[in-house]
Short mmCIF file of C-alpha atoms and ligand atoms in Angstrom, two decimals:
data_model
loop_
_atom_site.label_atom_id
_atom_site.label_comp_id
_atom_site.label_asym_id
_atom_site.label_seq_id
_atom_site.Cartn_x
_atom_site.Cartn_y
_atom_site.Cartn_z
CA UNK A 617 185.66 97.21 100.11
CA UNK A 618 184.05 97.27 96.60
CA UNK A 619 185.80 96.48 93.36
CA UNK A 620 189.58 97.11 93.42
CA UNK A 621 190.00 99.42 90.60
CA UNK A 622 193.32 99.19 88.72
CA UNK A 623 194.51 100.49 85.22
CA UNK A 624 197.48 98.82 83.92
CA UNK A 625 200.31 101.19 81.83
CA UNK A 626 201.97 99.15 78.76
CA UNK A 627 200.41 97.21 76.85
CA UNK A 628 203.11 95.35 75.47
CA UNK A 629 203.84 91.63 75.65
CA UNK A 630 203.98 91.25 79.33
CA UNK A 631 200.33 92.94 79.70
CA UNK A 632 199.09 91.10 77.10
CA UNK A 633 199.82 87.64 77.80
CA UNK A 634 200.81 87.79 81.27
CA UNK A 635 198.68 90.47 83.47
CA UNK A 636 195.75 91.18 81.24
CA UNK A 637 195.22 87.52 81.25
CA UNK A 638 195.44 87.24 84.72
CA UNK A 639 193.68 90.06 85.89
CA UNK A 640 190.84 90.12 83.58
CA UNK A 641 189.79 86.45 85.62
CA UNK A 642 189.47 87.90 89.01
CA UNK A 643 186.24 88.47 90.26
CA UNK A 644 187.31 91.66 93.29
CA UNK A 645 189.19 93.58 90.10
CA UNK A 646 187.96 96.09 87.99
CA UNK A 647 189.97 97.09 84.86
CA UNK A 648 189.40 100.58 84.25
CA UNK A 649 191.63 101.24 81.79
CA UNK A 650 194.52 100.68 80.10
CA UNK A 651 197.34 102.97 78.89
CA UNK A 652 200.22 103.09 75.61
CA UNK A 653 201.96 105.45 74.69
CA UNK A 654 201.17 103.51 71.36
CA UNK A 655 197.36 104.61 70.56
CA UNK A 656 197.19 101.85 68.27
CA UNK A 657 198.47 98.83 71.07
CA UNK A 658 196.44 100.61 73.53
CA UNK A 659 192.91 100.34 71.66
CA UNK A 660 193.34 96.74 70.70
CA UNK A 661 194.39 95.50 74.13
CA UNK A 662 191.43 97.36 75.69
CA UNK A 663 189.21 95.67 72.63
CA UNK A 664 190.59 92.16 73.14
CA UNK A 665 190.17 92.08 77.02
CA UNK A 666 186.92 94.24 76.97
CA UNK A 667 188.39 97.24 78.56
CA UNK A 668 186.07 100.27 78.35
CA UNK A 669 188.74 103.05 78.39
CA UNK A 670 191.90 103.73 76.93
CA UNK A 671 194.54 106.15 76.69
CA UNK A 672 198.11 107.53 75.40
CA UNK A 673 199.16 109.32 78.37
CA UNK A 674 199.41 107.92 82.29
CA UNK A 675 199.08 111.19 83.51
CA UNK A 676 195.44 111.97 81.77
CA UNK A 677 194.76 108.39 82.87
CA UNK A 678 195.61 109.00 86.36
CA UNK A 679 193.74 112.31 86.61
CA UNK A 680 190.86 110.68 85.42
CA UNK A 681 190.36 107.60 86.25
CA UNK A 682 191.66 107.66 89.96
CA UNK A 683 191.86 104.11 89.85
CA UNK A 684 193.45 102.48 93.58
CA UNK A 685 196.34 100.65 92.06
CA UNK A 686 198.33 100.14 88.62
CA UNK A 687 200.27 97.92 87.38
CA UNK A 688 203.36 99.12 85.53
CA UNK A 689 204.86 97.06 82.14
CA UNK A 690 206.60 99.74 80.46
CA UNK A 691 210.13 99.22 79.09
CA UNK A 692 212.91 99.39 81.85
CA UNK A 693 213.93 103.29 80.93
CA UNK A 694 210.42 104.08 81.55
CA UNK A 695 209.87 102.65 84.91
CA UNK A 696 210.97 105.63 87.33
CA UNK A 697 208.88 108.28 85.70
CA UNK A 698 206.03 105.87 85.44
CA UNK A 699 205.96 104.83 89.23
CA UNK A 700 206.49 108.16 90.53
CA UNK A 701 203.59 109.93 88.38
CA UNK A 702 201.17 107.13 89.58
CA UNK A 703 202.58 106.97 93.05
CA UNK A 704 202.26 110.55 93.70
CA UNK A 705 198.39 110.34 91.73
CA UNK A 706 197.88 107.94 94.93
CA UNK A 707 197.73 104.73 93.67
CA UNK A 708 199.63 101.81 94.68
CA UNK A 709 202.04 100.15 92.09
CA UNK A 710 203.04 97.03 91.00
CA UNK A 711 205.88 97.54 88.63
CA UNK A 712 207.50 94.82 86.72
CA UNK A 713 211.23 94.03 87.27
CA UNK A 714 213.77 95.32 87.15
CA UNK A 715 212.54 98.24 89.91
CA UNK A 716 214.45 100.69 87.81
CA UNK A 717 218.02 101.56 85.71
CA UNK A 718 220.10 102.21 89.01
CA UNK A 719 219.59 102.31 92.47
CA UNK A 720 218.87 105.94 92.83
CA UNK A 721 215.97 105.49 90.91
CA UNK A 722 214.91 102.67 92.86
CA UNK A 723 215.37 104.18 96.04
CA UNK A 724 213.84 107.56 94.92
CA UNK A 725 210.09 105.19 94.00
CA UNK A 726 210.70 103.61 97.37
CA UNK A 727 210.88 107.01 99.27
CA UNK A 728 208.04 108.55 97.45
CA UNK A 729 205.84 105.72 98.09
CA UNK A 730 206.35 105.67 101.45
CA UNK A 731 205.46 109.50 101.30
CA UNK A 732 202.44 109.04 100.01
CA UNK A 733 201.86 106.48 102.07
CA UNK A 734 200.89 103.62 99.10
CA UNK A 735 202.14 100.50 98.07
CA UNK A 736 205.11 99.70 95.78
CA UNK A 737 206.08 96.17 94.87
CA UNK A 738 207.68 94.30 92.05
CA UNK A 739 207.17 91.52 89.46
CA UNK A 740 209.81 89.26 91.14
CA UNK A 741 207.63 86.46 90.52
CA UNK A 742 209.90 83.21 91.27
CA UNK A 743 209.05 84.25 94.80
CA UNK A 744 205.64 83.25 94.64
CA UNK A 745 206.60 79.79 93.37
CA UNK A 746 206.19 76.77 95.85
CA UNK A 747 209.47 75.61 95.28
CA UNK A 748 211.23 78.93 97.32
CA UNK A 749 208.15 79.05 99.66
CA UNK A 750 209.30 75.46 100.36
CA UNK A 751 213.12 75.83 100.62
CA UNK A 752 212.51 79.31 102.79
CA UNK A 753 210.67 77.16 105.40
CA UNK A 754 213.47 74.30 105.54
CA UNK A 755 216.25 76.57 105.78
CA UNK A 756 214.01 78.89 108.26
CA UNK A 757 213.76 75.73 110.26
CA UNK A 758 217.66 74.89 109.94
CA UNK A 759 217.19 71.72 108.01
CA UNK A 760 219.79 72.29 106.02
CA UNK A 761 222.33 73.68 108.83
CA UNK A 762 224.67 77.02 107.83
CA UNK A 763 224.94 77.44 104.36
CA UNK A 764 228.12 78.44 103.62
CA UNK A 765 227.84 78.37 99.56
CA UNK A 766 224.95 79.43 97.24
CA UNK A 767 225.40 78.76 93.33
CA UNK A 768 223.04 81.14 91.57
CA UNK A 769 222.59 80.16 87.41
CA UNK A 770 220.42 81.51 85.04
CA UNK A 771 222.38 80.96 81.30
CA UNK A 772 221.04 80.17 77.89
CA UNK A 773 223.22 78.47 74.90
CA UNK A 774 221.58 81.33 72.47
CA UNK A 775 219.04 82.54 74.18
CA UNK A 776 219.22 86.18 73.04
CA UNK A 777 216.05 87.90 72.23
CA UNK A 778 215.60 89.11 69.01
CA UNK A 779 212.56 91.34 69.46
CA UNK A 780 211.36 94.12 72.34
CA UNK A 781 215.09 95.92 73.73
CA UNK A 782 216.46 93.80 75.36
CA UNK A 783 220.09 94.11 73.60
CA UNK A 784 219.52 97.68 74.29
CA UNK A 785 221.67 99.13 77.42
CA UNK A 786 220.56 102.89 77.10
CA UNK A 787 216.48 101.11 77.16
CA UNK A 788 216.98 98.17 79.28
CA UNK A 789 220.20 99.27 81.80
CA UNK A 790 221.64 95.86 80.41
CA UNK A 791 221.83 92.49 79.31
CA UNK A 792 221.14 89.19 81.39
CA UNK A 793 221.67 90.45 84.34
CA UNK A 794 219.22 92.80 84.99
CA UNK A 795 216.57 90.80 82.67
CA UNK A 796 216.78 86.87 83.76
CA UNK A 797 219.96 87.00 86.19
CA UNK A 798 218.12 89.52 88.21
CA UNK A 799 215.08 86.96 89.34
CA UNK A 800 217.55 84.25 90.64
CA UNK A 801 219.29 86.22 92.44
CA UNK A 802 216.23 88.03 93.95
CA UNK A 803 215.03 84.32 95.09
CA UNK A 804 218.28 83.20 96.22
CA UNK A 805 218.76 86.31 98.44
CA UNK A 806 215.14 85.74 99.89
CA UNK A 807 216.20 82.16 100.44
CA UNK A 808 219.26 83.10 102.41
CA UNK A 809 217.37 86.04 104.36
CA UNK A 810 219.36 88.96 102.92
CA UNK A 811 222.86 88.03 104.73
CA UNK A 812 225.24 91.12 104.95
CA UNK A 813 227.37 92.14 101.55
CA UNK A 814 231.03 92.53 102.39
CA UNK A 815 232.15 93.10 98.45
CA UNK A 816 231.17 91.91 95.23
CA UNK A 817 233.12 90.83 92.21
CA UNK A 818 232.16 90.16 88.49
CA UNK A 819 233.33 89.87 85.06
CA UNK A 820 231.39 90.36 81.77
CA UNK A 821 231.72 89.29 78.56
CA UNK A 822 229.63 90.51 75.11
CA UNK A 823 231.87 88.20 73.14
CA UNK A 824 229.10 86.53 71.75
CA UNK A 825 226.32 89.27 71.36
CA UNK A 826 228.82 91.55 69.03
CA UNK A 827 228.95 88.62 66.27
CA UNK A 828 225.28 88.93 65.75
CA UNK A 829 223.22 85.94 64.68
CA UNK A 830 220.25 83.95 65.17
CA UNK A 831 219.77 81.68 68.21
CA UNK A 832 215.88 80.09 69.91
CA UNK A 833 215.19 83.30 70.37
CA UNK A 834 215.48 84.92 67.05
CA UNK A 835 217.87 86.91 65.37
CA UNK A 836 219.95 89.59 66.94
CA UNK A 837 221.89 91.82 65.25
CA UNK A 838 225.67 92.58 66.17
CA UNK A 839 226.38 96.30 65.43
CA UNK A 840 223.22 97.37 67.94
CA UNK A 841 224.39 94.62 70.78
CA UNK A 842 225.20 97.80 73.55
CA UNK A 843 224.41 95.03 77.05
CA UNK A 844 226.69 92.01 78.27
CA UNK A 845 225.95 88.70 76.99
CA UNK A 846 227.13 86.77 80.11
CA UNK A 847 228.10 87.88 83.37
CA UNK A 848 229.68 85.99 86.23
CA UNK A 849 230.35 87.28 89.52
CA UNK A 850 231.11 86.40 93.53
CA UNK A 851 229.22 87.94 96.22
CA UNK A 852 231.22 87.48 99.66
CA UNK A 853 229.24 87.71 102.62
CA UNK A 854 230.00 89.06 105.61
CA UNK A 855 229.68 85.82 107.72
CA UNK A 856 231.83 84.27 105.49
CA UNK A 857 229.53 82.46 102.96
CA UNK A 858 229.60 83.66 99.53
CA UNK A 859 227.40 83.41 96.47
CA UNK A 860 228.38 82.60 92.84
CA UNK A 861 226.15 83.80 90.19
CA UNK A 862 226.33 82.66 86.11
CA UNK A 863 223.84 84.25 83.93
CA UNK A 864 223.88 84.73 80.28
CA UNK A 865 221.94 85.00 77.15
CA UNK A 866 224.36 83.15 75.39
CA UNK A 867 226.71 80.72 76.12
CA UNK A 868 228.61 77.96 74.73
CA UNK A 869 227.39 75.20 77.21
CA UNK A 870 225.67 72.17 76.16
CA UNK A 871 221.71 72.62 77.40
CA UNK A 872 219.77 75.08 75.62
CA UNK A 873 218.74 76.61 79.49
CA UNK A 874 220.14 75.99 82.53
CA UNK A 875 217.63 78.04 85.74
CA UNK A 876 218.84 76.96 89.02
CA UNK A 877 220.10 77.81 93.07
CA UNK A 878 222.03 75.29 94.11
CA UNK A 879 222.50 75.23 98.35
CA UNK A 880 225.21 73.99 100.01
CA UNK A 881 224.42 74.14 104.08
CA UNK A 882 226.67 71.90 106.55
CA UNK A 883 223.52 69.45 107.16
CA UNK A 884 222.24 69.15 103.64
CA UNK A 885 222.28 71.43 100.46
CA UNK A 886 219.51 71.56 98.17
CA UNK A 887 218.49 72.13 94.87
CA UNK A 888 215.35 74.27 93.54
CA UNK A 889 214.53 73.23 90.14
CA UNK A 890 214.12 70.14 90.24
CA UNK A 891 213.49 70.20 94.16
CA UNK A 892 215.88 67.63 95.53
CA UNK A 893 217.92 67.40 98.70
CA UNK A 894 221.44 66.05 99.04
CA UNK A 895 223.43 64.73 102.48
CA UNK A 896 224.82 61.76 104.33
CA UNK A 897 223.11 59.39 106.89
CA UNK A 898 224.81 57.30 108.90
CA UNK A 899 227.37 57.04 106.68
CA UNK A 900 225.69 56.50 103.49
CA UNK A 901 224.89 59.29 100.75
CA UNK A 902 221.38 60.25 100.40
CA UNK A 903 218.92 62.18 97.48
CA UNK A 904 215.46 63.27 98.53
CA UNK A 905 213.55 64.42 95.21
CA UNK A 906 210.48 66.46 96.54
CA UNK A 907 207.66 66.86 93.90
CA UNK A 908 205.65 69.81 93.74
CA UNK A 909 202.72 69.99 91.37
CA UNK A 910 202.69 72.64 88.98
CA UNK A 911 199.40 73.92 90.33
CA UNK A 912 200.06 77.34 90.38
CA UNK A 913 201.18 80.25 88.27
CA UNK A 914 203.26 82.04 90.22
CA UNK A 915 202.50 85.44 88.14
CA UNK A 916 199.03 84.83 89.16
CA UNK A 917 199.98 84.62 92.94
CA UNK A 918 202.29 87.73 92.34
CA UNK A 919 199.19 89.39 90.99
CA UNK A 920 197.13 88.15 93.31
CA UNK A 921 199.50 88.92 96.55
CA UNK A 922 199.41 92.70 95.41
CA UNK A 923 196.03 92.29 95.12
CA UNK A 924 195.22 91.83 98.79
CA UNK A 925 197.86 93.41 100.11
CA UNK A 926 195.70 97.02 98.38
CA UNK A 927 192.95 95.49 100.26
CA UNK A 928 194.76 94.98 103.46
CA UNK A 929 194.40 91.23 103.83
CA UNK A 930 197.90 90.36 103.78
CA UNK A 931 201.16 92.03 103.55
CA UNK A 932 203.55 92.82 100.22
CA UNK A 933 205.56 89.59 99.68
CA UNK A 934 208.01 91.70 97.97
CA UNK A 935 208.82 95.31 99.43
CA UNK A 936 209.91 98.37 97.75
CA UNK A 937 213.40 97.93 99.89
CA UNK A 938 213.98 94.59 98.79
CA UNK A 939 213.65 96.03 95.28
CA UNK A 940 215.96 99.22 95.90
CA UNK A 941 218.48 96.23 97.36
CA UNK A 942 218.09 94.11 94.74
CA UNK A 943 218.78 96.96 91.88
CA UNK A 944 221.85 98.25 94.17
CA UNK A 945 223.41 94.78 93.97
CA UNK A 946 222.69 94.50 90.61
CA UNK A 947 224.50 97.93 89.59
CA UNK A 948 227.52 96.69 91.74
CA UNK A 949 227.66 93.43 89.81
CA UNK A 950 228.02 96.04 86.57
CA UNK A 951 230.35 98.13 88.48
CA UNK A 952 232.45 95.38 89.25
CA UNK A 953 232.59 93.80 86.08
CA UNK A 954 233.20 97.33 84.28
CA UNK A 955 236.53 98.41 86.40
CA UNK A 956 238.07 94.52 87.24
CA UNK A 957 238.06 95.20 91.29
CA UNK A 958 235.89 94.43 93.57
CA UNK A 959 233.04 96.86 95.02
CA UNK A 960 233.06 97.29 98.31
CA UNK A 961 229.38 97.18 99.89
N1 NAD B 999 208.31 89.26 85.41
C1 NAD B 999 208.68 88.80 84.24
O1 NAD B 999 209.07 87.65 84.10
C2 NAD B 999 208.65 89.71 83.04
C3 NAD B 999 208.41 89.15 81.76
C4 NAD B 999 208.40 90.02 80.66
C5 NAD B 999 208.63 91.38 80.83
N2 NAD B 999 208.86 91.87 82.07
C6 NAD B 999 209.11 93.31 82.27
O2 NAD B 999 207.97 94.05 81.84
C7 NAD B 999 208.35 95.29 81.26
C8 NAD B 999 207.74 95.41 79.87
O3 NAD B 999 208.20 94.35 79.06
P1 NAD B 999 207.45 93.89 77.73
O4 NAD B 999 208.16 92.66 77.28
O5 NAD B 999 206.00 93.88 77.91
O6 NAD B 999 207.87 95.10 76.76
P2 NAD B 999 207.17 95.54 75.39
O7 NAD B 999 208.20 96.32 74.67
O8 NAD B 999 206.53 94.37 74.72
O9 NAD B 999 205.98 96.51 75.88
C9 NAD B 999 206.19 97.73 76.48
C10 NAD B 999 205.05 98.65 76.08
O10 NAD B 999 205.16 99.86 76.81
C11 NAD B 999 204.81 100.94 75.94
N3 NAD B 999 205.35 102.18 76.52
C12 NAD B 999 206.61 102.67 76.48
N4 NAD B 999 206.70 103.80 77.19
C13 NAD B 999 205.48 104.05 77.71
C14 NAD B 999 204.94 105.06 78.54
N5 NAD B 999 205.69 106.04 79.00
N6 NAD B 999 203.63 104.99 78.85
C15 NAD B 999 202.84 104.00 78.39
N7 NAD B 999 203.32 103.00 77.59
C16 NAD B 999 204.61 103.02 77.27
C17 NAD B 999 205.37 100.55 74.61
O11 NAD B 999 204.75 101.24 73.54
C18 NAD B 999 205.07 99.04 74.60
O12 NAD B 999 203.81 98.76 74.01
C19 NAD B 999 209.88 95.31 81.27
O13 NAD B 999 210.32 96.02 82.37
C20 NAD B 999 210.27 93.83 81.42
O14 NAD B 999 211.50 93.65 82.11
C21 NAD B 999 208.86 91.06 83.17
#
């Protein structure tokens, strides 16, 4: 096989200093175009990475171009109608996260692709990182014994963006959750192989959000603040083991960020970030801190996994299924959270 010949739709801040980046380096890629719905961001993205057509609309791109795959960085509204023109144009897709708004959206791109018989994955790129490909073998090889606890935590002090939409529900289908929350709890459910969902509870709060203000990440303004600010919730499990997940754009803790999954088997638990192991041995408490080099970008080995997996050289590390699973747990977390009861799975 020849150049793989991709176009990328969006050419907002995740193309541009993410993908673009990224892509533009490897040597088996071929950027045919590049697509906004934004004429103006669309011609200087395609001018600063040398990108010899661009367009306004993904359909006339499609038609034209035929490229074999595309990767997909519109806003979160934007991503079902997206995928399923360039899925049914027969192209494979590699849409960033979230999959979609709700899960019949997500499951709708995961149906069509298998249709059409192309590929569909997502930008869940924590996956890719060698910390999770590390913990994934360990617990694989039952190092750490039944884990019977997971604590899932993605929270910021202020940490609410000021630009793009992301205090927009109607845009982005909500707040933390669905932007940061959403990644942890995609690698902790890889971790833990997907156990079975009895019911899920969560509670929400936009306390903080509806004062407005400015934070690290700029300033946000109160009256427009439609998503949650922080939203905790319990997943139960049907083997008994249950997962509690913290994630918020603001909170009044004391660290600036706090990105974590915290395991809690009967042989050891472990910790991701940093990568550390906790247990007893022969009576004595015990801390094993393992240190991974920073040697990869795991966007680059999301990119790159999509990549071959067009060319058939190795298979989607994360499927269109996990994705409609991911996006159906994530809606019950909102669910949950808007009526006070749980959701049964
Ligand atoms: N994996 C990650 O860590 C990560 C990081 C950042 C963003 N993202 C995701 O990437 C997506 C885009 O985020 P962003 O920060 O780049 O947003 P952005 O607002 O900076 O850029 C989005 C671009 O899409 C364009 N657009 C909107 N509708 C379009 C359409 N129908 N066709 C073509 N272009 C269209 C807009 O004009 C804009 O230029 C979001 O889904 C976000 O969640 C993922």
């Amino acid at each position: 096989m020849g150049n793989l010949k991709i176009v990328v739709i969006g050419a907002g801040q995740v193309a541009r200093t993410t993908h673009l980046p990224i892509l533009s380096k490897m040597k088996d890629v071929e950027i045919a175009a590049v697509c906004d719905v934004n004429g103006a961001a669309a011609e200087a993205i395609a001018e600063s990475f040398g990108i010899a057509h661009w367009y306004t609309d993904h359909r006339q791109m499609l038609q034209t171009e035929h490229p074999d795959a595309a990767w997909i960085c519109v806003p979160n509204r934007f991503h079902h109608d997206t995928v399923m023109d360039t899925l049914k144009a027969g192209c494979h897709v590699l849409c960033e996260k979230p999959p979609a708004m709700n899960p019949c959206e997500a499951a709708e791109m995961e149906e069509e692709a298998k249709k059409q018989g192309t590929l569909l994955t997502y930008g869940f790129h924590f996956r890719h990182c060698a910390q999770v490909k590390l913990l994934r073998k360990m617990i694989g090889a039952g190092s750490l014994g039944n884990i019977y606890h997971t604590e899932v935590r993605w929270t910021r002090r202020r940490g609410i963006p000021g630009w793009g939409n992301f205090t927009n529900k109607k845009m982005q289908g909500g707040g933390p959750l669905i932007d940061i929350g959403a990644h942890m709890l995609d690698a902790a459910l890889y971790l833990l192989d997907y156990p079975e969902i009895a019911y899920v509870t969560a509670s929400s709060s936009d306390r903080i959000g509806k004062q407005g203000g400015t934070g690290r990440m700029g300033k946000w303004e109160g009256d427009s603040f439609t998503v949650e600010d922080g939203l905790f919730g319990r997943i139960q499990f049907r083997d008994g083991s249950d997962l509690q997940l913290s994630t918020a754009f603001a909170l009044n803790q004391k660290e600036e960020n706090l990105r974590n999954i915290l395991l809690y088997g009967d042989q050891m638990g472990a910790s991701l970030f940093p990568t550390e192991l906790y247990g007893e041995r022969d009576g004595h408490p015990f801390e094993t801190n393992i240190s991974i080099p920073q040697d990869h970008d795991w966007h680059e080995d999301c990119d790159r996994n999509f990549v071959k997996a067009c060319r058939g050289e190795e298979p989607l590390l994360v499927t269109a299924a996990e994705g409609t699973y991911i996006q159906k747990l994530i809606h019950a977390l909102y669910q949950s959270a808007e009526s006070g009861g749980p959701v049964i799975w």
